[in-house]
Amino acid sequence: MKYSVTIKYDETDNIYVASVPELEGCMAHGYTREEALKEIHVAMELHLEVMQEKNLEIPAAVFA
C-alpha cells in the first residue's frame, strides 16, 4: 500500500517533519528531507501494525 507523505520544514526546531494524512497521528522527523522520508516509512509500518493488532480499520491507500 502507498500513502501520500507530506514533508514540511520546521524553522523553530530546524528539522523536516513528515506526516501521512491518511494515518492520523503518523509523523516522523529528520534533519534532512531524506532522513525524514526514511523515518516516516518506519513510522508507517509500525502505525499500520498497531492498527492491525487493535483490529482498527486501515484507511485505503491513495496509490495502488
Coordinates of C-alpha atoms in Angstrom, one line a residue, residues 10-61:
D10 CA 10.1 23.5 10.9
E11 CA 12.1 26.6 11.3
T12 CA 11.8 26.6 15.1
D13 CA 13.4 23.2 15.5
N14 CA 15.4 23.2 12.2
I15 CA 14.0 19.8 11.2
Y16 CA 11.9 18.3 8.5
V17 CA 8.6 16.9 9.7
A18 CA 6.9 14.2 7.6
S19 CA 3.3 13.1 8.1
V20 CA 0.8 10.8 6.4
P21 CA -2.6 12.5 6.2
E22 CA -4.5 9.2 5.8
L23 CA -3.0 7.8 9.0
E24 CA -3.9 10.2 11.8
G25 CA -1.0 10.9 14.1
C26 CA 1.6 9.2 11.9
M27 CA 4.5 11.5 11.9
A28 CA 8.3 11.4 11.9
H29 CA 11.2 13.9 11.6
G30 CA 14.8 14.3 10.4
Y31 CA 17.4 16.9 9.9
T32 CA 17.2 16.4 6.1
R33 CA 14.3 15.6 3.8
E34 CA 15.8 12.2 3.1
E35 CA 16.1 11.4 6.7
A36 CA 12.5 12.4 7.4
L37 CA 11.3 10.3 4.5
K38 CA 13.2 7.3 5.7
E39 CA 11.8 7.7 9.2
I40 CA 8.2 8.1 8.0
H41 CA 8.4 4.8 6.2
V42 CA 9.4 3.1 9.5
A43 CA 6.6 5.0 11.3
M44 CA 4.0 4.0 8.7
E45 CA 4.9 0.3 9.1
L46 CA 4.6 0.5 12.9
H47 CA 1.5 2.6 12.8
L48 CA -0.2 0.1 10.4
E49 CA 1.0 -2.9 12.5
V50 CA -0.6 -1.4 15.7
M51 CA -3.8 -0.6 13.8
Q52 CA -4.0 -4.2 12.6
E53 CA -3.3 -5.6 16.1
K54 CA -6.1 -3.5 17.5
N55 CA -8.5 -4.5 14.7
L56 CA -8.9 -0.9 13.6
E57 CA -10.0 -0.1 10.1
I58 CA -7.0 0.5 7.9
P59 CA -7.6 3.5 5.6
A60 CA -7.4 2.8 1.9
A61 CA -4.1 3.7 0.2

